[in-house]
PDB file of C-alpha atoms in Angstrom:
ATOM      1  CA  MET A   1       0.000   0.000   0.000  1.00  0.00           C
ATOM      2  CA  ASN A   2       1.865   3.031  -1.244  1.00  0.00           C
ATOM      3  CA  ILE A   3       0.761   6.304   0.290  1.00  0.00           C
ATOM      4  CA  LYS A   4       0.952   9.344  -1.989  1.00  0.00           C
ATOM      5  CA  VAL A   5       1.776  11.851   0.744  1.00  0.00           C
ATOM      6  CA  ILE A   6       4.782   9.771   1.749  1.00  0.00           C
ATOM      7  CA  ASP A   7       5.800   9.096  -1.845  1.00  0.00           C
ATOM      8  CA  HIS A   8       5.805  12.854  -2.550  1.00  0.00           C
ATOM      9  CA  ALA A   9       7.796  13.575   0.615  1.00  0.00           C
ATOM     10  CA  LEU A  10      10.339  10.923  -0.407  1.00  0.00           C
ATOM     11  CA  GLU A  11      10.748  12.591  -3.801  1.00  0.00           C
ATOM     12  CA  ASP A  12      11.130  16.045  -2.267  1.00  0.00           C
ATOM     13  CA  ILE A  13      13.732  14.935   0.255  1.00  0.00           C
ATOM     14  CA  GLN A  14      15.546  12.868  -2.367  1.00  0.00           C
ATOM     15  CA  ASP A  15      15.814  15.988  -4.556  1.00  0.00           C
ATOM     16  CA  PHE A  16      16.966  18.207  -1.680  1.00  0.00           C
ATOM     17  CA  SER A  17      20.550  19.263  -2.291  1.00  0.00           C
ATOM     18  CA  GLY A  18      21.096  21.636   0.613  1.00  0.00           C
ATOM     19  CA  ASN A  19      22.771  21.284   3.958  1.00  0.00           C
ATOM     20  CA  SER A  20      23.123  17.675   5.160  1.00  0.00           C
ATOM     21  CA  ARG A  21      21.940  18.648   8.673  1.00  0.00           C
ATOM     22  CA  ILE A  22      18.694  19.920   7.161  1.00  0.00           C
ATOM     23  CA  LYS A  23      18.315  16.679   5.190  1.00  0.00           C
ATOM     24  CA  ASP A  24      18.773  14.767   8.469  1.00  0.00           C
ATOM     25  CA  LEU A  25      16.005  16.845  10.058  1.00  0.00           C
ATOM     26  CA  LEU A  26      13.768  16.245   7.051  1.00  0.00           C
ATOM     27  CA  THR A  27      14.448  12.522   7.403  1.00  0.00           C
ATOM     28  CA  GLN A  28      13.399  12.656  11.047  1.00  0.00           C
ATOM     29  CA  ALA A  29      10.217  14.496  10.084  1.00  0.00           C
ATOM     30  CA  LEU A  30       9.652  11.837   7.420  1.00  0.00           C
ATOM     31  CA  LEU A  31       9.639   9.128  10.101  1.00  0.00           C
ATOM     32  CA  ILE A  32       6.908  11.001  11.974  1.00  0.00           C
ATOM     33  CA  LEU A  33       4.933  11.461   8.745  1.00  0.00           C
ATOM     34  CA  ILE A  34       5.210   7.778   7.846  1.00  0.00           C
ATOM     35  CA  CYS A  35       3.852   6.665  11.209  1.00  0.00           C
ATOM     36  CA  ALA A  36       1.034   9.225  11.118  1.00  0.00           C
ATOM     37  CA  GLN A  37       0.014   8.074   7.655  1.00  0.00           C
ATOM     38  CA  PHE A  38       0.283   4.405   8.633  1.00  0.00           C
ATOM     39  CA  GLU A  39      -2.069   5.083  11.540  1.00  0.00           C
ATOM     40  CA  LYS A  40      -4.488   6.885   9.234  1.00  0.00           C
ATOM     41  CA  GLU A  41      -4.433   4.002   6.721  1.00  0.00           C
ATOM     42  CA  ILE A  42      -5.108   1.440   9.448  1.00  0.00           C
ATOM     43  CA  GLU A  43      -8.038   3.527  10.700  1.00  0.00           C
ATOM     44  CA  ASN A  44      -9.340   3.759   7.120  1.00  0.00           C
ATOM     45  CA  CYS A  45      -9.115  -0.037   6.745  1.00  0.00           C
ATOM     46  CA  LEU A  46     -11.084  -0.485   9.953  1.00  0.00           C
ATOM     47  CA  THR A  47     -13.692   2.069   8.881  1.00  0.00           C
ATOM     48  CA  ARG A  48     -14.138   0.395   5.491  1.00  0.00           C
ATOM     49  CA  ARG A  49     -14.486  -3.007   7.157  1.00  0.00           C
ATOM     50  CA  CYS A  50     -17.197  -1.708   9.487  1.00  0.00           C
ATOM     51  CA  ALA A  51     -19.045   0.290   6.822  1.00  0.00           C
ATOM     52  CA  SER A  52     -21.670  -2.395   6.321  1.00  0.00           C
ATOM     53  CA  VAL A  53     -23.162  -1.749   9.757  1.00  0.00           C
ATOM     54  CA  SER A  54     -26.453   0.065   9.261  1.00  0.00           C
ATOM     55  CA  ASP A  55     -27.388   0.833  12.870  1.00  0.00           C
ATOM     56  CA  GLU A  56     -26.399   4.496  13.426  1.00  0.00           C
ATOM     57  CA  ALA A  57     -25.771   4.046  17.147  1.00  0.00           C
ATOM     58  CA  ILE A  58     -23.433   1.129  16.514  1.00  0.00           C
ATOM     59  CA  LYS A  59     -21.745   3.057  13.699  1.00  0.00           C
ATOM     60  CA  GLY A  60     -21.142   5.943  16.099  1.00  0.00           C
ATOM     61  CA  PHE A  61     -19.697   3.598  18.685  1.00  0.00           C
ATOM     62  CA  ILE A  62     -17.400   1.989  16.117  1.00  0.00           C
ATOM     63  CA  ASP A  63     -16.229   5.370  14.811  1.00  0.00           C
ATOM     64  CA  ASP A  64     -15.480   6.582  18.342  1.00  0.00           C
ATOM     65  CA  TYR A  65     -13.654   3.351  19.132  1.00  0.00           C
ATOM     66  CA  ILE A  66     -11.573   3.521  15.956  1.00  0.00           C
ATOM     67  CA  GLN A  67     -10.708   7.184  16.496  1.00  0.00           C
ATOM     68  CA  GLY A  68     -10.085   6.816  20.214  1.00  0.00           C
ATOM     69  CA  SER A  69      -8.732   3.590  21.531  1.00  0.00           C
ATOM     70  CA  ALA A  70      -8.680   0.980  18.785  1.00  0.00           C
ATOM     71  CA  LEU A  71      -5.144   1.727  17.735  1.00  0.00           C
ATOM     72  CA  ARG A  72      -2.950   2.311  20.743  1.00  0.00           C
ATOM     73  CA  SER A  73       0.231   1.502  18.896  1.00  0.00           C
ATOM     74  CA  LEU A  74       1.368   0.608  15.402  1.00  0.00           C
ATOM     75  CA  LYS A  75       3.295  -2.386  16.722  1.00  0.00           C
ATOM     76  CA  ILE A  76       2.599  -5.597  14.872  1.00  0.00           C
ATOM     77  CA  SER A  77       1.495  -7.239  18.123  1.00  0.00           C
ATOM     78  CA  ASN A  78      -1.134  -4.513  18.595  1.00  0.00           C
ATOM     79  CA  LEU A  79      -2.329  -4.853  14.998  1.00  0.00           C
ATOM     80  CA  SER A  80      -2.600  -8.607  15.524  1.00  0.00           C
ATOM     81  CA  GLY A  81      -4.594  -8.080  18.711  1.00  0.00           C
ATOM     82  CA  LEU A  82      -6.940  -5.728  16.930  1.00  0.00           C
ATOM     83  CA  LEU A  83      -7.515  -8.270  14.167  1.00  0.00           C
ATOM     84  CA  LYS A  84      -8.177 -10.959  16.775  1.00  0.00           C
ATOM     85  CA  LYS A  85     -11.052  -8.828  18.130  1.00  0.00           C
ATOM     86  CA  PHE A  86     -12.758  -9.330  14.769  1.00  0.00           C
ATOM     87  CA  ASP A  87     -11.951 -13.021  14.548  1.00  0.00           C
ATOM     88  CA  PRO A  88      -8.955 -15.185  15.534  1.00  0.00           C
ATOM     89  CA  SER A  89      -8.658 -16.290  11.901  1.00  0.00           C
ATOM     90  CA  TYR A  90      -7.911 -12.669  10.907  1.00  0.00           C
ATOM     91  CA  LYS A  91      -4.978 -12.604  13.299  1.00  0.00           C
ATOM     92  CA  LYS A  92      -3.812 -15.987  12.064  1.00  0.00           C
ATOM     93  CA  MET A  93      -3.830 -14.887   8.423  1.00  0.00           C
ATOM     94  CA  PHE A  94      -1.965 -11.662   9.269  1.00  0.00           C
ATOM     95  CA  THR A  95       0.653 -13.528  11.305  1.00  0.00           C
ATOM     96  CA  GLU A  96       1.172 -16.152   8.611  1.00  0.00           C
ATOM     97  CA  LYS A  97       1.753 -13.486   5.947  1.00  0.00           C
ATOM     98  CA  ILE A  98       4.251 -11.692   8.170  1.00  0.00           C
ATOM     99  CA  ASN A  99       6.056 -14.947   8.911  1.00  0.00           C
ATOM    100  CA  GLN A 100       6.414 -15.498   5.173  1.00  0.00           C
ATOM    101  CA  ASN A 101       8.038 -12.082   4.761  1.00  0.00           C
ATOM    102  CA  GLY A 102      10.372 -11.497   7.685  1.00  0.00           C
ATOM    103  CA  GLN A 103      12.094  -8.605   5.908  1.00  0.00           C
ATOM    104  CA  ALA A 104       8.856  -6.601   5.838  1.00  0.00           C
ATOM    105  CA  LYS A 105       8.546  -7.057   9.600  1.00  0.00           C
ATOM    106  CA  VAL A 106      12.139  -5.979  10.220  1.00  0.00           C
ATOM    107  CA  THR A 107      11.834  -2.842   8.106  1.00  0.00           C
ATOM    108  CA  TYR A 108       8.389  -1.982   9.510  1.00  0.00           C
ATOM    109  CA  ASP A 109       9.773  -2.322  13.042  1.00  0.00           C
ATOM    110  CA  SER A 110      12.728  -0.121  12.048  1.00  0.00           C
ATOM    111  CA  ILE A 111      10.320   2.665  11.117  1.00  0.00           C
ATOM    112  CA  LEU A 112       8.635   2.471  14.519  1.00  0.00           C
ATOM    113  CA  THR A 113      11.881   2.217  16.476  1.00  0.00           C
ATOM    114  CA  ASN A 114      13.443   5.186  14.706  1.00  0.00           C
ATOM    115  CA  ARG A 115      10.251   7.239  14.923  1.00  0.00           C
ATOM    116  CA  ASN A 116      10.082   6.639  18.671  1.00  0.00           C
ATOM    117  CA  SER A 117      13.706   7.713  19.058  1.00  0.00           C
ATOM    118  CA  VAL A 118      12.978  10.928  17.183  1.00  0.00           C
ATOM    119  CA  ALA A 119       9.746  11.595  19.080  1.00  0.00           C
ATOM    120  CA  HIS A 120      11.512  11.181  22.425  1.00  0.00           C
ATOM    121  CA  GLY A 121      14.294  13.595  21.524  1.00  0.00           C
ATOM    122  CA  GLU A 122      17.006  11.035  20.899  1.00  0.00           C
ATOM    123  CA  GLY A 123      17.139  11.554  17.148  1.00  0.00           C
ATOM    124  CA  THR A 124      18.155   8.763  14.814  1.00  0.00           C
ATOM    125  CA  ASN A 125      21.229   7.579  12.979  1.00  0.00           C
ATOM    126  CA  ALA A 126      19.081   6.269  10.129  1.00  0.00           C
ATOM    127  CA  THR A 127      19.898   7.947   6.845  1.00  0.00           C
ATOM    128  CA  PHE A 128      17.330   9.125   4.344  1.00  0.00           C
ATOM    129  CA  GLU A 129      18.223   6.183   2.090  1.00  0.00           C
ATOM    130  CA  GLU A 130      17.630   3.754   4.965  1.00  0.00           C
ATOM    131  CA  VAL A 131      14.289   5.309   5.902  1.00  0.00           C
ATOM    132  CA  LYS A 132      13.232   5.221   2.262  1.00  0.00           C
ATOM    133  CA  MET A 133      14.107   1.520   2.107  1.00  0.00           C
ATOM    134  CA  TYR A 134      12.286   0.864   5.408  1.00  0.00           C
ATOM    135  CA  TYR A 135       9.154   2.418   3.940  1.00  0.00           C
ATOM    136  CA  GLU A 136       9.446   0.676   0.567  1.00  0.00           C
ATOM    137  CA  GLN A 137       9.836  -2.726   2.204  1.00  0.00           C
ATOM    138  CA  GLY A 138       7.777  -2.186   5.364  1.00  0.00           C
ATOM    139  CA  HIS A 139       4.530  -0.690   4.138  1.00  0.00           C
ATOM    140  CA  ILE A 140       3.494  -4.155   2.941  1.00  0.00           C
ATOM    141  CA  ILE A 141       2.479  -4.812   6.560  1.00  0.00           C
ATOM    142  CA  LEU A 142      -0.470  -2.477   5.890  1.00  0.00           C
ATOM    143  CA  ASP A 143      -1.421  -4.621   2.902  1.00  0.00           C
ATOM    144  CA  TYR A 144      -1.376  -7.718   5.089  1.00  0.00           C
ATOM    145  CA  PHE A 145      -3.567  -5.946   7.657  1.00  0.00           C
ATOM    146  CA  GLU A 146      -6.067  -4.889   4.994  1.00  0.00           C
ATOM    147  CA  GLN A 147      -6.114  -8.388   3.463  1.00  0.00           C
ATOM    148  CA  ALA A 148      -6.788  -9.951   6.849  1.00  0.00           C
ATOM    149  CA  LEU A 149      -9.731  -7.623   7.400  1.00  0.00           C
ATOM    150  CA  ARG A 150     -11.283  -8.673   4.094  1.00  0.00           C
ATOM    151  CA  VAL A 151     -11.528 -12.316   5.178  1.00  0.00           C
ATOM    152  CA  ASN A 152     -15.177 -13.348   5.312  1.00  0.00           C
TER     153      ASN A 152
END
């Protein structure tokens, strides 16, 4: 699942030819952007999955839950737990796909680890090229999440 906002940011930072310290700061901002967009995409997947509910009160509850407490963390274990709330088979499918593509898990986790370091003031040693690769290889986790939600 490529995300246009991130793809455009990658292009802009790639083309940046100024001060390397500024490029490092842009890379750190990119990590924050990636995680924010990942969260938004996961919420969108959940909203689409629950769209068939016709009861307005239940829809309101679901929307509040998705916006509020459904996604406490982007960690794979939290995504798995969320899928399990729908059905254990959703979690199983998600886990099996991840186990078949260990590199996607490693790069996805690298995004989260580096983002947390940046958000807590520690910065990151990850280069722009590394973050770009993490995104290119790690965003497939979102595809696996979406595929698991489509199981009927």
